[in-house]
Amino acid sequence: MIPSYDPHDSEYGLKLLEDLTTNAYEVQQKVLEEILAKNAQTDYLKSFLNGHYDKKLFKQKVPVVNYEDVKPYIERIANGEPSEIISAQTITELLTSSGTSGGQPKMMPSTAEDLERKTFFYNLLVPVMNKYVDGLDQGKGMYLLFIKPEISTPSGLVARPVLTSYYKSSNFRNRPFNRFNVYTSPDETILCSDSKQSMYCQLLCGLVQRDQVLRVGAVFASAFLRAIKFLEDHWKELCSNIRSGQVSDWITEPSCRNAVSLILEKPNPDLADLVEHEFATKSWEGIIKKLWPITKYIEVIVTGSMAQYIPTLEFYSGGLPLISTMYASSECYFGINFKPLSKPHDVAYTLLPNMAYFEFLPVERNHEEVVLCNGVSDQNCVLKEDETEKLETVDLVDVKLGHYYELVVTTFTGLYRYRVGDILMVTGFYNNAPQFRFVHRRNVVLSIDTDKTNEEDLLNAVTQAKLLLEPLGFLLIEYTSYADTSSIPGHYVLFWELKVKGNNDLEELIDPSIMEQCCSTMEESLDSVYRRCRRKDHSIGPLEIRIVKHGTFDALMDFAVSEGSSVNQYKTPRCINSEEAIKILDSRVVGRFFSKTTPFWEPFRMETK
Ligand code: AMP
């Protein structure tokens, strides 16, 4: 099922993509046949299919499921039961996703073959980029990539994020062209477990080789902006290292230090002067183009929740195209953007039909709710069917132009009819394969980096925090939130409308230290990915609560009604992204408070059952 392909042969790569998309139906049928034939004897499938592997029966009998349904199986594997309960192939590791279940990361099964499939996918990105941008082989790529902590499950399986797994594999070390030093970051700097040393070293290497850099990037827009913030904080030291030819003493990780020293080589005062001049200018508008003058584009995902970073990236980029190349997840790698130079809002991903068996749950757009809804929230798309009824899916080749769907996957690694939670819209077809715009993630209301906070998590955090206020005679009567990304790193903002028992003079009565504790309590109550981003990755800033005047949420409702919401059906949105709505709230703020502590985080531990 994974075609053999020499990634250096662009022409053949493009032909493969033509074949896969032209034969989308046939490939999908084969994928399902193969998955069923191989896994028919797993406990999971046997419980529905009795050992049969008929494709029709599969759709009739095997249910469409959520993570909670497969979690018991995954936990059993983590606790040492054999892979065969869900997968005929050995599960070699678990991939921790940014979605959470009960406050802990979800874990997706992975196999040795899965790594090969991902490698095949990455390799196909190369010919697509080469088709649109000439001469990429004439220079280097500065990709800022990072690993995250991993844990061992009670049975000794490794559980870690999918990218950490890939970067630590030999497939990554042997990726196309790596042996020709086409990337500015030595592998040792990417594999450095101290994220600060890793970032510093990668930026230093990128600056030293700036004249050769034809493309820059990171996986997500948020990570790239974090690098710019890091430059703001460390540029003087970086310039001083370039001037002296010596890496700072605090870079202590030996392999990382050695790798960087080899690139730094000798004192380079001319280069130090040049970059220092750019850094020292007052405005950093267009700084990327100034620091890396021949770079042709910035490769970062700017679709989905990352779209909130487009304006800031455009400010720093100096007009460089922002390129989202792929759409993937811990469950499975899905699709490629066949027109990488298209504008961020026009980006569509073509799902590669040999990656998994794809099905689609039709969803309807609910125009009523669109007015105030954040682009990452759930409220503007609802499932067509009553969720309690049997969910009818549509096949990959049967989706309709302009329609919205939730993605469901059956993977080679032991997930069957699994709801990924992403809502996609069909924007066209490439040969016979549909192309999708990423619309939003089901349930997620707030996201800054890889965190994905849903309404329930938010409510839970608010509920914990308001307990501090209630004994003091305050009642929280309404709240909403938004992700403030106007500064780096972005942070969660909560608007709270409070009522004071028997007295209306709110401002006088609010105790800042209690409010700060409310902020901290909220942070402690959010899930482990949020807390990791806050404490370890520093990719989210301190949570803020803005207290608004009495009557503010009435004004918000008036605004929503004026924009077309019906009074009867109006519900306070738990997140907002309409600038006007934020202005309405902001103009009534009477107090702003920030968390003064960083929440507790440690790599999660799994209990042996
Ligand atoms: P994770 O499960 O932590 O690997 O995160 C995967 C999720 O990130 C996907 O299901 C999407 O919701 C989101 N995601 C990944 N790639 C993209 C993309 N290109 N555009 C928008 N969202 C994406």
XYZ file of C-alpha atoms and ligand atoms in Angstrom:
632
model
C 0.000 0.000 0.000
C 2.908 2.395 0.465
C 4.308 2.863 -3.037
C 8.072 2.848 -3.218
C 9.297 6.251 -4.232
C 12.653 7.951 -4.495
C 12.044 11.390 -2.964
C 14.761 12.911 -5.125
C 12.730 12.070 -8.232
C 10.244 14.945 -8.351
C 8.755 13.927 -11.675
C 7.874 10.496 -10.372
C 6.458 12.029 -7.181
C 4.061 14.180 -9.185
C 3.028 11.198 -11.246
C 2.293 9.266 -8.066
C 0.039 12.063 -6.878
C -1.763 12.040 -10.230
C -2.299 8.284 -9.961
C -3.483 8.398 -6.359
C -5.959 11.206 -6.971
C -7.222 9.801 -10.284
C -7.847 6.409 -8.713
C -9.153 7.761 -5.404
C -12.138 5.397 -5.338
C -10.133 2.261 -6.151
C -7.367 3.175 -3.715
C -9.871 3.767 -0.907
C -11.535 0.416 -1.550
C -8.172 -1.328 -1.467
C -7.200 0.453 1.739
C -10.358 -0.706 3.481
C -9.949 -4.254 2.157
C -6.398 -4.394 3.410
C -7.210 -2.978 6.831
C -10.122 -5.365 7.307
C -8.330 -8.432 5.997
C -5.373 -7.808 8.278
C -7.314 -6.869 11.379
C -10.454 -9.019 11.179
C -9.213 -11.170 14.060
C -8.549 -8.288 16.462
C -10.784 -8.291 19.544
C -12.220 -4.972 18.515
C -13.343 -5.873 15.000
C -14.304 -9.419 15.982
C -16.762 -8.025 18.495
C -18.701 -6.406 15.642
C -17.902 -8.552 12.611
C -17.380 -12.001 14.047
C -14.189 -12.497 12.075
C -15.736 -11.478 8.716
C -14.170 -8.786 6.648
C -16.840 -7.658 4.336
C -16.751 -3.932 3.506
C -20.537 -3.537 3.555
C -20.842 -5.297 6.863
C -18.118 -3.058 8.210
C -20.274 0.006 7.654
C -23.383 -1.679 8.990
C -21.909 -3.131 12.132
C -18.877 -1.176 13.221
C -19.936 2.009 15.000
C -18.615 5.515 14.408
C -16.790 6.266 17.645
C -15.161 8.961 19.744
C -11.977 8.722 21.765
C -13.843 7.718 24.913
C -15.004 4.565 23.111
C -11.507 3.418 22.177
C -9.756 4.706 25.270
C -10.254 1.464 27.275
C -8.501 -0.520 24.514
C -5.629 1.938 24.324
C -5.223 1.917 28.074
C -5.131 -1.872 28.075
C -2.308 -1.781 25.534
C -0.500 0.866 27.566
C -0.820 -1.471 30.524
C 0.760 -4.396 28.712
C -1.962 -6.295 26.877
C -1.039 -7.401 23.351
C -1.568 -5.098 20.379
C -3.933 -7.636 18.800
C -6.837 -6.347 20.785
C -7.032 -3.590 18.179
C -4.234 -4.086 15.652
C -2.712 -7.079 13.884
C 0.519 -5.150 13.546
C 2.505 -4.547 16.703
C 1.857 -1.192 18.294
C 5.314 0.211 18.804
C 4.399 3.436 20.555
C 1.539 5.714 21.523
C 1.257 9.197 20.100
C 0.002 11.813 22.519
C -2.354 14.179 20.801
C -3.157 17.744 21.757
C -6.741 16.733 22.304
C -7.366 15.697 25.878
C -9.565 13.246 27.665
C -10.139 13.676 31.384
C -7.392 16.306 31.473
C -4.754 13.993 29.973
C -3.575 13.835 26.376
C -5.361 11.378 24.144
C -3.114 8.569 22.939
C -3.149 7.190 19.436
C -1.616 3.846 18.444
C 1.315 3.766 16.068
C 3.256 1.014 14.320
C 6.588 0.680 12.521
C 4.780 0.727 9.186
C 2.998 3.917 10.216
C 6.340 5.699 10.329
C 7.017 4.567 6.759
C 3.624 5.890 5.705
C 4.369 9.285 7.257
C 7.755 9.353 5.599
C 6.111 8.648 2.242
C 3.749 11.557 2.927
C 6.564 13.978 3.826
C 8.474 12.932 0.731
C 5.550 13.863 -1.479
C 5.632 17.440 -0.187
C 8.970 17.921 -1.934
C 7.843 17.628 -5.586
C 4.772 19.802 -4.919
C 6.918 22.634 -3.587
C 9.468 22.209 -6.401
C 6.681 22.485 -8.938
C 5.818 26.001 -7.766
C 9.099 27.444 -6.557
C 12.231 27.185 -8.674
C 15.739 26.691 -7.457
C 15.037 25.416 -3.961
C 17.984 23.079 -4.399
C 20.297 26.087 -4.682
C 20.141 26.981 -1.000
C 19.050 26.000 2.486
C 15.936 25.765 4.602
C 15.760 27.178 8.115
C 13.113 25.074 9.803
C 12.721 25.581 13.530
C 11.667 22.188 14.853
C 11.387 21.001 18.437
C 10.916 17.839 20.430
C 8.721 17.538 23.521
C 8.972 15.350 26.630
C 7.946 11.723 26.444
C 6.854 9.173 29.010
C 6.921 5.448 29.301
C 3.632 3.622 29.857
C 3.380 0.934 32.573
C 4.118 -1.694 29.903
C 7.192 0.210 28.737
C 5.719 1.650 25.545
C 6.840 5.170 24.746
C 4.103 7.819 24.654
C 5.069 11.085 22.950
C 3.840 13.632 20.435
C 3.829 12.511 16.816
C 6.461 15.015 15.692
C 8.815 14.072 18.512
C 8.456 10.478 17.394
C 9.247 11.394 13.798
C 12.197 13.691 14.605
C 13.770 10.980 16.749
C 13.494 8.383 13.997
C 16.172 7.420 11.520
C 13.675 8.321 8.773
C 13.996 11.948 9.838
C 17.783 11.822 9.981
C 17.758 10.293 6.493
C 15.161 12.683 5.078
C 15.676 13.825 1.508
C 18.739 15.993 1.009
C 19.636 16.072 4.714
C 23.011 14.545 3.991
C 23.784 17.510 1.745
C 23.324 19.894 4.693
C 20.372 21.660 3.156
C 18.854 22.509 6.519
C 20.425 25.149 8.726
C 19.468 23.430 11.993
C 21.775 20.484 12.735
C 19.724 17.468 13.865
C 21.411 17.714 17.278
C 19.863 21.147 17.869
C 16.405 19.843 16.970
C 16.838 16.827 19.217
C 18.019 18.908 22.182
C 15.512 18.332 24.986
C 16.037 21.794 26.496
C 13.707 23.900 24.360
C 15.532 27.157 25.145
C 18.931 25.826 24.121
C 17.313 24.264 21.064
C 15.697 27.536 19.975
C 18.855 29.579 20.613
C 21.093 27.215 18.689
C 18.726 26.862 15.744
C 18.391 30.630 15.400
C 22.138 31.106 15.728
C 22.782 28.561 12.973
C 20.063 30.170 10.839
C 21.605 33.612 11.201
C 25.127 32.431 10.463
C 23.940 30.805 7.221
C 21.501 33.616 6.354
C 22.923 34.242 2.892
C 22.012 30.742 1.798
C 18.550 30.508 3.313
C 15.851 30.142 0.627
C 12.962 29.223 2.920
C 12.185 29.541 6.590
C 9.502 27.952 8.707
C 8.192 26.000 11.653
C 5.304 23.565 11.907
C 2.710 25.985 13.215
C 2.521 29.777 12.920
C 2.557 30.065 16.719
C 5.999 28.423 16.926
C 7.434 30.718 14.277
C 6.188 33.803 16.107
C 7.675 32.458 19.304
C 11.005 32.371 17.499
C 10.607 36.038 16.562
C 9.885 36.887 20.195
C 12.958 34.888 21.165
C 14.998 36.957 18.723
C 13.657 40.125 20.353
C 14.886 38.885 23.712
C 18.228 37.410 22.609
C 19.471 39.243 19.521
C 22.293 41.040 21.285
C 23.679 37.813 22.667
C 23.281 36.069 19.295
C 25.194 38.887 17.582
C 27.894 38.723 20.208
C 28.292 34.962 19.611
C 28.588 35.566 15.865
C 31.153 38.313 16.487
C 33.317 36.185 18.758
C 32.765 32.847 17.043
C 31.972 31.394 20.488
C 28.687 29.889 21.618
C 27.345 31.236 24.949
C 28.365 29.250 28.024
C 24.803 28.368 28.952
C 24.568 26.157 25.863
C 25.679 23.099 27.772
C 24.060 20.211 25.945
C 27.258 18.683 24.472
C 26.082 17.414 21.082
C 24.125 20.580 20.473
C 27.097 22.757 21.439
C 29.475 20.804 19.209
C 27.150 20.958 16.227
C 26.692 24.717 16.571
C 30.423 25.348 17.101
C 31.136 23.595 13.793
C 28.802 26.010 12.004
C 29.960 29.098 13.879
C 33.550 28.181 13.020
C 35.353 31.506 13.559
C 34.722 35.122 14.612
C 32.629 36.946 12.040
C 32.406 40.639 13.010
C 31.140 41.684 9.559
C 28.140 39.410 9.759
C 27.544 40.448 13.374
C 27.492 44.121 12.289
C 25.101 43.387 9.461
C 22.504 41.533 11.472
C 22.907 43.819 14.483
C 22.031 46.726 12.233
C 18.778 45.032 11.226
C 17.903 44.027 14.763
C 18.589 47.496 16.100
C 16.040 49.204 13.847
C 13.064 50.504 15.759
C 10.360 48.792 13.783
C 10.644 45.104 13.078
C 8.241 45.318 10.177
C 9.559 43.001 7.456
C 12.390 41.737 9.690
C 12.301 38.208 8.255
C 13.057 39.406 4.766
C 15.805 41.645 6.109
C 17.479 38.938 8.177
C 17.169 36.263 5.493
C 17.310 38.361 2.341
C 16.978 35.642 -0.310
C 14.277 33.680 1.389
C 11.298 32.954 -0.866
C 8.578 32.007 1.596
C 7.627 31.186 5.180
C 6.419 27.631 5.605
C 4.046 27.480 8.580
C 0.513 26.195 9.005
C -1.784 29.213 9.043
C -5.096 27.443 8.594
C -7.573 26.557 11.344
C -6.858 28.140 14.700
C -3.488 29.327 13.356
C -5.259 31.802 11.056
C -5.353 34.225 13.992
C -1.611 34.757 13.511
C -1.737 35.789 9.857
C -1.746 39.583 10.471
C 1.220 39.411 12.856
C 3.142 37.146 10.517
C 2.428 39.478 7.627
C 3.842 42.342 9.648
C 7.140 40.561 10.226
C 7.362 38.777 6.887
C 8.024 41.638 4.498
C 5.500 40.324 1.975
C 6.762 36.746 1.841
C 4.140 34.127 1.000
C 2.870 32.119 3.992
C 2.694 28.489 3.018
C 0.638 25.766 4.691
C 1.841 22.547 3.130
C -0.008 19.797 4.956
C -2.852 18.707 7.182
C -2.083 15.918 9.632
C -2.722 14.616 13.119
C -1.563 12.061 15.634
C -4.207 9.640 14.377
C -3.097 9.830 10.764
C -1.530 12.128 8.181
C -4.329 13.342 5.960
C -3.616 15.684 3.106
C -1.365 17.945 1.091
C -1.906 21.471 -0.194
C -1.415 21.060 -3.942
C -1.283 24.832 -4.486
C 1.158 25.931 -1.822
C 1.305 29.519 -3.057
C -2.410 30.136 -2.636
C -3.469 32.790 -0.111
C -3.973 31.453 3.446
C -7.765 31.801 3.259
C -7.891 29.837 0.007
C -5.781 26.913 1.180
C -7.320 23.512 0.490
C -5.908 20.121 1.371
C -6.288 17.075 -0.850
C -6.577 13.967 1.289
C -4.234 11.261 0.019
C -6.467 8.231 -0.472
C -3.816 5.705 0.525
C -3.206 7.150 4.007
C -6.347 5.726 5.633
C -9.956 4.924 4.838
C -11.837 8.207 5.029
C -15.511 8.752 5.728
C -17.440 11.944 6.271
C -20.307 12.846 8.569
C -22.409 15.581 6.986
C -22.722 18.702 9.127
C -24.876 21.731 8.595
C -23.892 25.296 9.001
C -26.011 27.019 11.565
C -26.182 30.612 10.335
C -27.901 31.775 13.478
C -24.801 31.261 15.569
C -22.170 32.427 13.150
C -22.312 36.039 14.237
C -20.253 35.882 17.356
C -18.579 32.573 17.016
C -14.832 32.146 17.081
C -13.427 30.383 14.051
C -12.275 27.537 16.239
C -15.546 26.949 17.976
C -18.202 24.378 17.402
C -21.281 26.459 17.352
C -21.470 27.265 13.689
C -21.590 23.684 12.489
C -23.895 21.013 13.815
C -24.299 17.387 12.875
C -27.173 16.828 10.492
C -28.430 13.801 12.336
C -29.506 13.667 15.889
C -26.294 12.511 17.545
C -28.104 9.700 19.289
C -29.206 8.182 16.018
C -27.043 6.005 13.824
C -24.505 8.197 12.101
C -24.543 7.884 8.313
C -21.293 8.622 6.611
C -20.334 9.520 3.044
C -17.291 8.103 1.228
C -14.332 10.220 0.129
C -15.322 10.335 -3.524
C -18.988 11.056 -2.728
C -18.620 14.307 -0.820
C -20.288 17.303 -2.460
C -18.835 20.646 -3.404
C -19.585 23.357 -0.845
C -20.774 20.880 1.793
C -19.421 20.585 5.335
C -18.330 17.316 6.916
C -16.697 15.943 9.997
C -13.774 13.659 9.187
C -13.904 10.007 10.284
C -10.909 7.702 9.791
C -10.147 4.023 9.777
C -6.393 3.701 10.063
C -3.835 0.973 9.518
C -2.932 1.267 13.211
C -6.102 0.193 15.018
C -8.617 3.042 14.851
C -11.899 2.113 13.200
C -14.451 4.726 12.126
C -12.889 7.216 14.508
C -14.191 10.779 14.630
C -11.203 13.058 14.307
C -13.245 16.079 15.358
C -12.278 18.317 12.441
C -14.905 20.032 10.325
C -13.937 20.402 6.673
C -15.576 22.006 3.664
C -15.257 20.686 0.124
C -13.825 23.391 -2.114
C -13.064 21.417 -5.259
C -11.661 18.241 -6.705
C -8.208 17.344 -7.922
C -8.807 14.567 -10.438
C -11.234 12.416 -8.447
C -9.997 13.379 -4.999
C -11.869 16.079 -3.093
C -10.068 19.097 -1.694
C -11.007 20.466 1.675
C -10.754 23.742 3.508
C -10.148 23.254 7.205
C -13.093 24.991 8.888
C -12.654 24.415 12.607
C -12.269 21.781 15.219
C -15.378 20.411 16.862
C -15.805 21.714 20.396
C -12.664 23.800 20.629
C -13.295 27.336 21.832
C -9.814 28.596 22.663
C -6.440 27.781 21.179
C -3.144 29.659 21.254
C -0.560 27.016 20.437
C -1.208 23.264 20.423
C -3.696 23.658 23.290
C -7.327 22.993 22.423
C -9.719 24.093 25.138
C -13.356 23.134 24.785
C -16.408 24.718 26.370
C -16.579 22.118 29.086
C -12.932 22.609 30.125
C -13.490 26.341 30.165
C -16.636 26.048 32.252
C -14.883 23.745 34.669
C -11.996 26.205 35.096
C -14.391 29.126 35.578
C -16.378 27.108 38.109
C -13.259 26.364 40.154
C -12.137 29.964 40.091
C -15.422 31.543 41.046
C -15.487 29.443 44.214
C -12.932 31.910 45.548
C -15.313 34.812 45.052
C -18.574 33.412 46.260
C -17.751 33.487 50.000
C -16.928 37.187 49.525
C -20.414 37.946 48.262
C -19.692 38.080 44.531
C -21.707 36.217 41.956
C -20.425 35.510 38.496
C -23.402 36.171 36.276
C -21.878 35.870 32.803
C -18.584 35.118 31.149
C -17.031 34.787 27.762
C -13.494 34.545 26.427
C -11.171 35.104 23.516
C -7.627 34.236 22.530
C -5.634 37.477 22.603
C -2.789 37.112 20.126
C -1.938 40.782 19.811
C 1.280 40.115 21.728
C 3.603 37.111 21.731
C 2.959 34.705 23.288
C -0.810 35.019 23.093
C -2.966 34.439 26.154
C -6.510 33.561 27.204
C -8.730 36.484 28.164
C -11.900 35.977 30.175
C -14.567 38.649 30.482
C -16.443 38.312 33.758
C -19.543 40.174 34.778
C -19.897 40.072 38.555
C -22.720 41.033 40.820
C -22.139 42.084 44.389
C -24.718 41.086 46.909
C -26.461 44.179 48.283
C -24.063 46.706 46.805
C -23.354 47.907 43.304
C -19.993 49.536 43.755
C -18.021 46.712 42.261
C -14.733 48.453 41.501
C -14.101 49.445 45.109
C -14.762 45.956 46.372
C -12.636 43.878 44.044
C -9.506 42.628 45.733
C -6.729 42.354 43.114
C -4.972 39.532 44.923
C -8.152 37.428 44.962
C -8.684 38.109 41.269
C -5.101 37.059 40.545
C -5.788 33.867 42.441
C -8.878 33.340 40.274
C -6.625 33.607 37.212
C -4.170 31.081 38.670
C -6.955 28.723 39.699
C -8.346 28.781 36.192
C -4.920 27.934 34.809
C -4.467 25.078 37.282
C -7.861 23.731 36.200
C -7.136 23.732 32.467
C -5.827 20.590 30.833
C -2.283 19.286 30.723
C -1.524 20.560 27.208
C -2.456 24.106 28.282
C -0.334 23.793 31.397
C 2.617 22.403 29.423
C 2.413 25.261 26.948
C 2.361 27.724 29.880
C 5.029 26.185 32.055
C 7.398 24.300 29.810
C 7.059 25.681 26.291
C 6.258 29.264 27.364
C 4.052 29.407 24.307
C 1.057 30.829 26.182
C 1.172 33.947 28.373
C -0.537 34.427 31.784
C -4.319 34.114 31.732
C -6.180 37.384 32.147
C -9.580 38.145 33.645
C -11.229 41.425 32.673
C -14.069 42.473 34.942
C -16.797 44.288 33.045
C -19.478 46.683 34.246
C -22.953 45.577 35.144
C -25.093 45.242 31.998
C -22.207 44.522 29.630
C -23.522 41.136 28.561
C -26.886 42.718 27.788
C -25.052 45.074 25.477
C -23.347 42.065 23.899
C -26.717 40.439 23.300
C -28.092 43.659 21.785
C -25.158 43.653 19.417
C -25.712 40.016 18.426
C -29.395 40.699 17.820
C -28.544 43.741 15.718
C -26.329 41.444 13.655
C -29.137 38.991 13.015
C -29.327 36.612 15.997
C -32.826 35.875 17.226
C -33.558 37.004 20.782
C -35.266 33.732 21.583
C -32.381 31.565 20.629
C -29.585 33.815 21.830
C -27.033 32.147 24.060
C -23.993 33.935 25.403
C -21.114 32.668 23.291
C -18.369 31.240 25.467
C -15.800 32.576 23.080
C -15.858 35.484 20.695
C -13.670 36.660 17.887
C -15.681 39.470 16.407
C -13.578 42.601 16.816
C -16.683 44.673 17.350
C -17.943 42.401 20.095
C -14.552 42.544 21.815
C -14.660 46.342 21.567
C -18.070 46.391 23.233
C -16.733 44.327 26.102
C -13.419 46.164 26.351
C -15.102 49.555 26.536
C -16.833 48.400 29.731
C -13.840 46.895 31.523
C -13.368 48.090 35.106
C -10.458 45.893 36.137
C -7.813 43.673 34.532
C -6.006 40.921 36.377
C -3.341 38.408 35.370
C -2.201 35.101 36.730
C 0.980 35.667 38.742
C 1.992 32.022 38.874
C 2.678 29.349 36.293
C 0.459 26.302 36.642
C 1.758 22.950 37.769
C 2.762 20.583 34.996
C 4.680 17.355 34.750
C 4.631 14.687 32.064
C 1.540 12.672 32.864
C 1.904 9.344 34.587
C -0.178 6.369 33.756
C -1.507 4.274 36.560
C -1.096 0.528 36.175
C -4.504 -1.078 36.258
P -2.820 16.463 17.183
O -3.941 15.508 17.402
O -2.312 17.053 18.435
O -1.790 15.828 16.349
O -3.413 17.677 16.346
C -4.006 17.416 15.111
C -5.042 18.464 14.867
O -4.419 19.727 14.578
C -5.884 18.178 13.646
O -6.894 17.242 13.897
C -6.399 19.566 13.341
O -7.450 19.921 14.209
C -5.181 20.432 13.643
N -4.410 20.621 12.396
C -3.406 19.870 11.915
N -2.970 20.320 10.725
C -3.747 21.399 10.441
C -3.823 22.299 9.348
N -2.999 22.218 8.307
N -4.747 23.269 9.395
C -5.581 23.387 10.454
N -5.554 22.581 11.509
C -4.666 21.586 11.501
